Amino acid sequence: MAHTHILGYPRIGARRGLKFALESFWKGELAVEGLQAIAQALRSENWQKQQQAELSFITAGDFSFYDHVLDHSVLFGATPQRFGWRDKVREEKDYFADYFSLARGNAQQPAMEMTKWFDTNYHYIVPELNNDTRFSINAHDYLTQLDEAQRLGSKVKPVLLGPVSLLYLSKTKDNFNKLELLNSLAEQYAHLLRELHQRKIEWVQIDEPIFALDLDEAWLKAFERAYAWLRSNRPKLLLTTYFANVTRYQSVITHLPVDGVHIDAVRAPEQIGPWVNAIPGHWVLSIGVIDGRNVWRNDLDKSLQLLHPWVERLGERLWLAPSCSLLHTPVNLAQEALLDDEIKSCLAFADEKLHELNILAKAINLGVASVAEELAVSRAAIMARANSSRVHSTAVKARIEHLDQFDENRAHPFAIRQAQQQQRLNLPLLPTTTIGSFPQTAEIRTSRARFKKGEISEADYANTMQQHIRYAIEQQENLGLDVLVHGEAERNDMVEYFGEQLAGYAFTEYGWVQSYGSRCVKPPIIFGDVYRPKPMTVDTASYAQSLTAKPVKGMLTGPVTMLQWSFVRDDQPRKTTAMQLALAIRDEVDDLQKAGIAIIQIDEPAFREGLPLQRAQWQSYLDWAVRAFKLSASVASDDTQIHTHMCYSEFNDILPAIAAMDADVITIETSRSQMELLDGFGEFAYPNQIGPGVYDIHSPRVPSIAEMEALMQRATAVIPVERLWINPDCGLKTRGWPETVQALQHMVNTAKNLREGLLVAISN
Ligand code: GLN
Ligand code: ZN
């Protein structure tokens, strides 16, 4: 008899109910009681879905008003002192205000830091600890939610982020070893588990996702130490791992005083056998066979085959689950009325995945005959996908098979190209430019919405967009920028815009996934071979270029970013999809160049976030990611200048790969670190041109010329001035025009001042 459970469920609701509730609460339009009621309804809906899917447990404690890691800071009394949370006695409405100020900041304090959750696009609030952090338990909310779940009559399995992962993922202000806090933190976990035990909870899921990372001896020892606190007076513990093969930590894990382990059998199916053989006789093994990170229908036959060798041996000790929390998938496919049936039949979102789990359990427990019909439907869908002409294009596959026919290198090395480009472009020292987007005004958004609804014709829409382009070009001419952009008015999103024009992409109406707090993203789905049926940006780029004698950059999203910010195929390696995207972008580069565009920017802001969790796998990722970028760019002739752009990530440990991309110019975000990021580029002696961002685009504040000059002085200390550009950190789409014009004027003046200074210096 196999059991079923999930590691967690999306909190936002099928129609983003939580998002809208939060945002009205923040605006003061919804009272605390209203917010609570909406959250409670969402939780109970999620539990009922799990009951309907006949799961052995319903999972509680996975809900959060903002982020579950933040909730653990609160739960264990570890909110940063600077917020003065601890000793305050407060009413419920103030509790919420205080809670959200941790995540969003308030008049006195900046928000706690936020960072990416492993290799997902979910962001968690980083716990902020220091050497006088004292943990305590603040479990009122957690226990209330548990009570709520227990009232539904199913077995409830609460989830906790484990003590070692919590500590590992936190940051410390003072320079001290955070492992010194381990004992006192583990002690509080022991208290909480005792409380859960008293409440007759049989199982607790304790997540230790850091097993997906490269851990050193000290951290491995920390598990032993922390879990020693959890030996008695507690419910049974299911230690959950995900996102990786964790067999290398088997000797540590199997010695922990827990009662079972969950493994990710989607990312690493090969670890099942080794785990069955390694676990103590009384442990359960929870096998994550349904993909919690992607949107594809499960191949149920394949899953049953994968499980088959172990079913009898494990018996009652076999648990079935999605690979990780379903937090990373959209909620409900059934409501997607606009998606056609063929594509829909390939997909499963969170609700559908619960159903799949149920079928798998029935097939195992009652025999395949009991679910023959469901299995037949699944089999037919899998077959259809494998043979669909919408998924498979012989032309694309042939191109990929003969990738060698495309030279991924430019015709000549950078030095030669640079000379030719300079001859063509005749740019001044320290050329000024922007990253691509200009303010997405209410007007722009309204016309796009109306066009999508069919309220205005394509011609009218194109006309309106041209007006915005003309306006952007005029502004840039007036400012005296050297390299102009068309402003990206026609783009809602840098991936969606291209995806809509590429074959192989599908879009959902409600396929939202939480990114952080109330912010959700709706990644497009790459379901088939990707190619570009016709030019995508040549019209807008040519139109913009026709308005000015200055060079206008053609703006494209790079293959790695397209891949990274989409749901990708699970029926071919990521690398293959990346190469298909690369060729599609390459075709566009070719056409832009033929249309006379002299500078083409291929944005790769997500380049770094594609890095695998384990260092041993970095190089193979970097090899194909760099290759994909180069393939897209190498069709450019020597005198076509290729730019790329990256932002908001740590570049210094991948500098060789960034250099290997061989873009003529890279613009990067650096102002937030006061140009510190550039030091790496300087030390590494980055060979091509660089535009370090001189101002942060996240705030309407207009930085002074003096500030920008100081930053550029720092830049010239590490990079030769002949190879420097001046630009903002990133695109300006979230800004308003007035502050944009002022800031850019300061930027242009900064360049002028510096050029004059340099001329004086040279003539002396
Ligand atoms: N060209 C894009 C823009 O300016 C780049 C955005 C990004 O880096 N995320 O909006
Ligand atoms: Zn950017």
Tab-separated table of N, CA and C in Angstrom, residues 49-148:
chain	number	residue	atom	x	y	z
A	49	LYS	N	-8.721	20.125	-2.313
A	49	LYS	CA	-8.225	19.507	-3.551
A	49	LYS	C	-7.398	18.265	-3.223
A	50	GLN	N	-6.600	18.359	-2.171
A	50	GLN	CA	-5.783	17.201	-1.792
A	50	GLN	C	-6.657	16.067	-1.273
A	51	GLN	N	-7.736	16.446	-0.601
A	51	GLN	CA	-8.664	15.411	-0.131
A	51	GLN	C	-9.356	14.739	-1.314
A	52	GLN	N	-9.784	15.571	-2.259
A	52	GLN	CA	-10.452	14.999	-3.436
A	52	GLN	C	-9.534	14.069	-4.210
A	53	ALA	N	-8.259	14.369	-4.220
A	53	ALA	CA	-7.310	13.496	-4.916
A	53	ALA	C	-6.923	12.311	-4.041
A	54	GLU	N	-7.601	12.183	-2.918
A	54	GLU	CA	-7.444	11.043	-2.011
A	54	GLU	C	-6.008	10.851	-1.537
A	55	LEU	N	-5.293	11.968	-1.348
A	55	LEU	CA	-3.921	11.842	-0.849
A	55	LEU	C	-3.957	11.309	0.585
A	56	SER	N	-2.906	10.610	0.971
A	56	SER	CA	-2.876	10.027	2.309
A	56	SER	C	-2.779	11.099	3.387
A	57	PHE	N	-2.189	12.246	3.015
A	57	PHE	CA	-2.064	13.355	3.958
A	57	PHE	C	-2.484	14.639	3.266
A	58	ILE	N	-2.953	15.591	4.021
A	58	ILE	CA	-2.974	16.942	3.469
A	58	ILE	C	-1.815	17.686	4.118
A	59	THR	N	-1.206	18.543	3.319
A	59	THR	CA	0.007	19.206	3.770
A	59	THR	C	-0.334	20.607	4.275
A	60	ALA	N	0.114	20.922	5.483
A	60	ALA	CA	-0.178	22.235	6.063
A	60	ALA	C	1.120	22.948	6.391
A	61	GLY	N	1.014	24.256	6.609
A	61	GLY	CA	2.212	25.019	6.955
A	61	GLY	C	2.971	25.480	5.726
A	62	ASP	N	2.408	25.195	4.543
A	62	ASP	CA	3.072	25.617	3.305
A	62	ASP	C	2.540	26.958	2.822
A	63	PHE	N	1.493	27.438	3.462
A	63	PHE	CA	0.935	28.732	3.062
A	63	PHE	C	1.828	29.845	3.589
A	64	SER	N	1.836	30.969	2.892
A	64	SER	CA	2.502	32.150	3.443
A	64	SER	C	1.860	33.396	2.863
A	65	PHE	N	1.812	34.445	3.665
A	65	PHE	CA	1.309	35.719	3.155
A	65	PHE	C	2.346	36.398	2.268
A	66	TYR	N	3.591	36.013	2.412
A	66	TYR	CA	4.607	36.637	1.561
A	66	TYR	C	5.637	35.607	1.125
A	67	ASP	N	6.237	34.947	2.107
A	67	ASP	CA	7.290	33.986	1.786
A	67	ASP	C	7.489	33.057	2.981
A	68	HIS	N	7.658	31.778	2.711
A	68	HIS	CA	7.745	30.835	3.821
A	68	HIS	C	9.072	30.921	4.581
A	69	VAL	N	10.121	31.406	3.947
A	69	VAL	CA	11.386	31.527	4.680
A	69	VAL	C	11.280	32.699	5.668
A	70	LEU	N	10.658	33.772	5.191
A	70	LEU	CA	10.389	34.893	6.098
A	70	LEU	C	9.568	34.405	7.293
A	71	ASP	N	8.588	33.556	7.025
A	71	ASP	CA	7.750	33.047	8.106
A	71	ASP	C	8.571	32.269	9.133
A	72	HIS	N	9.626	31.619	8.673
A	72	HIS	CA	10.477	30.903	9.624
A	72	HIS	C	11.300	31.868	10.473
A	73	SER	N	11.699	33.002	9.891
A	73	SER	CA	12.374	34.020	10.717
A	73	SER	C	11.445	34.465	11.829
A	74	VAL	N	10.170	34.634	11.486
A	74	VAL	CA	9.193	35.063	12.490
A	74	VAL	C	8.911	33.918	13.474
A	75	LEU	N	8.707	32.740	12.919
A	75	LEU	CA	8.364	31.569	13.733
A	75	LEU	C	9.422	31.294	14.809
A	76	PHE	N	10.678	31.504	14.461
A	76	PHE	CA	11.741	31.221	15.428
A	76	PHE	C	12.305	32.492	16.067
A	77	GLY	N	11.493	33.537	16.044
A	77	GLY	CA	11.850	34.761	16.771
A	77	GLY	C	13.130	35.398	16.276
A	78	ALA	N	13.452	35.223	14.997
A	78	ALA	CA	14.743	35.700	14.506
A	78	ALA	C	14.602	36.877	13.552
A	79	THR	N	13.585	37.707	13.752
A	79	THR	CA	13.492	38.888	12.889
A	79	THR	C	14.606	39.854	13.267
A	80	PRO	N	15.119	40.611	12.309
A	80	PRO	CA	16.258	41.488	12.603
A	80	PRO	C	15.907	42.511	13.686
A	81	GLN	N	16.850	42.742	14.553
A	81	GLN	CA	16.648	43.690	15.650
A	81	GLN	C	16.232	45.063	15.170
A	82	ARG	N	16.771	45.444	13.996
A	82	ARG	CA	16.514	46.803	13.514
A	82	ARG	C	15.027	47.091	13.335
A	83	PHE	N	14.196	46.062	13.248
A	83	PHE	CA	12.762	46.285	13.121
A	83	PHE	C	12.059	46.350	14.481
A	84	GLY	N	12.798	46.075	15.548
A	84	GLY	CA	12.229	46.149	16.888
A	84	GLY	C	10.995	45.286	17.066
A	85	TRP	N	11.017	44.126	16.442
A	85	TRP	CA	9.840	43.255	16.432
A	85	TRP	C	9.585	42.614	17.775
A	86	ARG	N	10.675	42.227	18.426
A	86	ARG	CA	10.600	41.217	19.470
A	86	ARG	C	9.713	41.531	20.666
A	87	ASP	N	10.010	42.654	21.287
A	87	ASP	CA	9.363	42.856	22.581
A	87	ASP	C	8.040	43.589	22.464
A	88	LYS	N	7.635	43.769	21.242
A	88	LYS	CA	6.431	44.562	21.026
A	88	LYS	C	5.180	43.710	21.281
A	89	VAL	N	4.238	44.292	22.029
A	89	VAL	CA	2.940	43.635	22.182
A	89	VAL	C	2.033	44.344	21.191
A	90	ARG	N	1.391	43.601	20.326
A	90	ARG	CA	0.644	44.307	19.288
A	90	ARG	C	-0.692	43.643	18.967
A	91	GLU	N	-1.529	44.449	18.355
A	91	GLU	CA	-2.802	43.910	17.880
A	91	GLU	C	-2.584	43.246	16.537
A	92	GLU	N	-3.590	42.512	16.097
A	92	GLU	CA	-3.429	41.752	14.877
A	92	GLU	C	-3.122	42.628	13.662
A	93	LYS	N	-3.776	43.782	13.579
A	93	LYS	CA	-3.550	44.597	12.386
A	93	LYS	C	-2.118	45.139	12.372
A	94	ASP	N	-1.580	45.407	13.553
A	94	ASP	CA	-0.201	45.861	13.605
A	94	ASP	C	0.758	44.712	13.327
A	95	TYR	N	0.320	43.522	13.716
A	95	TYR	CA	1.144	42.366	13.420
A	95	TYR	C	1.379	42.280	11.919
A	96	PHE	N	0.312	42.438	11.144
A	96	PHE	CA	0.454	42.340	9.690
A	96	PHE	C	1.311	43.473	9.138
A	97	ALA	N	1.085	44.667	9.649
A	97	ALA	CA	1.885	45.799	9.171
A	97	ALA	C	3.364	45.511	9.441
A	98	ASP	N	3.647	45.003	10.630
A	98	ASP	CA	5.041	44.706	10.984
A	98	ASP	C	5.605	43.589	10.119
A	99	TYR	N	4.778	42.574	9.897
A	99	TYR	CA	5.220	41.441	9.077
A	99	TYR	C	5.598	41.923	7.678
A	100	PHE	N	4.713	42.707	7.061
A	100	PHE	CA	4.994	43.128	5.688
A	100	PHE	C	6.149	44.126	5.623
A	101	SER	N	6.368	44.856	6.728
A	101	SER	CA	7.490	45.786	6.647
A	101	SER	C	8.830	45.043	6.642
A	102	LEU	N	8.856	43.837	7.175
A	102	LEU	CA	10.091	43.045	7.070
A	102	LEU	C	10.398	42.777	5.594
A	103	ALA	N	9.339	42.460	4.852
A	103	ALA	CA	9.517	42.072	3.451
A	103	ALA	C	9.642	43.276	2.529
A	104	ARG	N	8.971	44.380	2.901
A	104	ARG	CA	8.867	45.481	1.957
A	104	ARG	C	9.493	46.764	2.458
A	105	GLY	N	10.022	46.731	3.690
A	105	GLY	CA	10.614	47.928	4.269
A	105	GLY	C	9.553	48.868	4.800
A	106	ASN	N	9.957	49.863	5.571
A	106	ASN	CA	9.036	50.906	6.030
A	106	ASN	C	9.794	52.232	6.077
A	107	ALA	N	9.175	53.241	6.637
A	107	ALA	CA	9.791	54.568	6.596
A	107	ALA	C	11.158	54.589	7.272
A	108	GLN	N	11.332	53.739	8.283
A	108	GLN	CA	12.600	53.768	9.019
A	108	GLN	C	13.638	52.768	8.497
A	109	GLN	N	13.133	51.649	8.000
A	109	GLN	CA	14.053	50.546	7.703
A	109	GLN	C	13.894	50.029	6.284
A	110	PRO	N	15.003	49.799	5.608
A	110	PRO	CA	14.892	49.116	4.322
A	110	PRO	C	14.465	47.658	4.538
A	111	ALA	N	13.849	47.083	3.533
A	111	ALA	CA	13.376	45.702	3.620
A	111	ALA	C	14.528	44.747	3.876
A	112	MET	N	14.183	43.568	4.374
A	112	MET	CA	15.180	42.501	4.443
A	112	MET	C	15.533	42.124	3.007
A	113	GLU	N	16.692	41.533	2.841
A	113	GLU	CA	17.158	41.200	1.499
A	113	GLU	C	16.370	40.039	0.903
A	114	MET	N	16.333	40.005	-0.406
A	114	MET	CA	15.593	38.943	-1.078
A	114	MET	C	16.537	38.268	-2.071
A	115	THR	N	16.436	36.974	-2.200
A	115	THR	CA	17.281	36.332	-3.216
A	115	THR	C	16.583	35.100	-3.769
A	116	LYS	N	17.149	34.580	-4.831
A	116	LYS	CA	16.520	33.457	-5.518
A	116	LYS	C	16.585	32.167	-4.717
A	117	TRP	N	15.495	31.422	-4.763
A	117	TRP	CA	15.394	30.128	-4.094
A	117	TRP	C	16.023	29.074	-5.013
A	118	PHE	N	17.248	28.670	-4.675
A	118	PHE	CA	17.974	27.689	-5.477
A	118	PHE	C	17.936	28.071	-6.962
A	119	ASP	N	17.654	27.131	-7.847
A	119	ASP	CA	17.664	27.516	-9.259
A	119	ASP	C	16.257	27.784	-9.789
A	120	THR	N	15.369	28.256	-8.901
A	120	THR	CA	14.015	28.582	-9.344
A	120	THR	C	13.904	30.093	-9.546
A	121	ASN	N	12.738	30.497	-10.000
A	121	ASN	CA	12.488	31.922	-10.141
A	121	ASN	C	11.677	32.449	-8.951
A	122	TYR	N	11.593	31.653	-7.893
A	122	TYR	CA	10.961	32.089	-6.650
A	122	TYR	C	12.032	32.809	-5.819
A	123	HIS	N	11.638	33.882	-5.171
A	123	HIS	CA	12.598	34.622	-4.341
A	123	HIS	C	12.189	34.540	-2.884
A	124	TYR	N	13.142	34.268	-2.023
A	124	TYR	CA	12.830	34.225	-0.598
A	124	TYR	C	13.485	35.396	0.127
A	125	ILE	N	12.936	35.692	1.296
A	125	ILE	CA	13.481	36.771	2.113
A	125	ILE	C	14.579	36.176	2.997
A	126	VAL	N	15.772	36.688	2.825
A	126	VAL	CA	16.945	36.110	3.483
A	126	VAL	C	16.930	36.409	4.988
A	127	PRO	N	16.923	35.384	5.831
A	127	PRO	CA	16.988	35.630	7.275
A	127	PRO	C	18.270	36.408	7.617
A	128	GLU	N	18.135	37.334	8.525
A	128	GLU	CA	19.246	38.235	8.852
A	128	GLU	C	19.629	37.955	10.303
A	129	LEU	N	20.773	37.365	10.502
A	129	LEU	CA	21.152	36.950	11.851
A	129	LEU	C	22.412	37.676	12.289
A	130	ASN	N	22.617	37.770	13.582
A	130	ASN	CA	23.912	38.229	14.076
A	130	ASN	C	24.231	37.542	15.388
A	131	ASN	N	25.393	37.865	15.958
A	131	ASN	CA	25.815	37.016	17.077
A	131	ASN	C	24.980	37.197	18.338
A	132	ASP	N	24.121	38.235	18.370
A	132	ASP	CA	23.226	38.211	19.531
A	132	ASP	C	21.780	37.815	19.180
A	133	THR	N	21.607	37.182	18.035
A	133	THR	CA	20.288	36.626	17.723
A	133	THR	C	19.939	35.573	18.771
A	134	ARG	N	18.751	35.719	19.365
A	134	ARG	CA	18.273	34.705	20.320
A	134	ARG	C	16.978	34.137	19.773
A	135	PHE	N	16.951	32.853	19.540
A	135	PHE	CA	15.748	32.251	18.969
A	135	PHE	C	14.698	32.011	20.046
A	136	SER	N	13.448	32.052	19.600
A	136	SER	CA	12.349	31.720	20.511
A	136	SER	C	11.217	31.257	19.613
A	137	ILE	N	10.152	30.773	20.225
A	137	ILE	CA	9.066	30.279	19.372
A	137	ILE	C	7.903	31.231	19.350
A	138	ASN	N	7.415	31.442	18.166
A	138	ASN	CA	6.333	32.388	17.939
A	138	ASN	C	5.377	31.687	16.968
A	139	ALA	N	4.750	30.608	17.471
A	139	ALA	CA	4.103	29.664	16.563
A	139	ALA	C	2.596	29.842	16.458
A	140	HIS	N	2.089	30.946	16.979
A	140	HIS	CA	0.644	31.111	16.993
A	140	HIS	C	0.012	30.891	15.616
A	141	ASP	N	0.542	31.580	14.616
A	141	ASP	CA	-0.018	31.477	13.262
A	141	ASP	C	0.115	30.083	12.676
A	142	TYR	N	1.281	29.539	12.870
A	142	TYR	CA	1.567	28.208	12.340
A	142	TYR	C	0.588	27.196	12.921
A	143	LEU	N	0.386	27.285	14.220
A	143	LEU	CA	-0.499	26.313	14.887
A	143	LEU	C	-1.968	26.554	14.533
A	144	THR	N	-2.314	27.824	14.337
A	144	THR	CA	-3.700	28.120	13.939
A	144	THR	C	-4.006	27.464	12.603
A	145	GLN	N	-3.058	27.563	11.688
A	145	GLN	CA	-3.284	26.958	10.372
A	145	GLN	C	-3.366	25.441	10.467
A	146	LEU	N	-2.599	24.913	11.383
A	146	LEU	CA	-2.637	23.467	11.600
A	146	LEU	C	-4.005	23.045	12.137
A	147	ASP	N	-4.518	23.817	13.086
A	147	ASP	CA	-5.855	23.540	13.630
A	147	ASP	C	-6.878	23.549	12.509
A	148	GLU	N	-6.754	24.579	11.673
A	148	GLU	CA	-7.660	24.715	10.539
A	148	GLU	C	-7.644	23.443	9.695
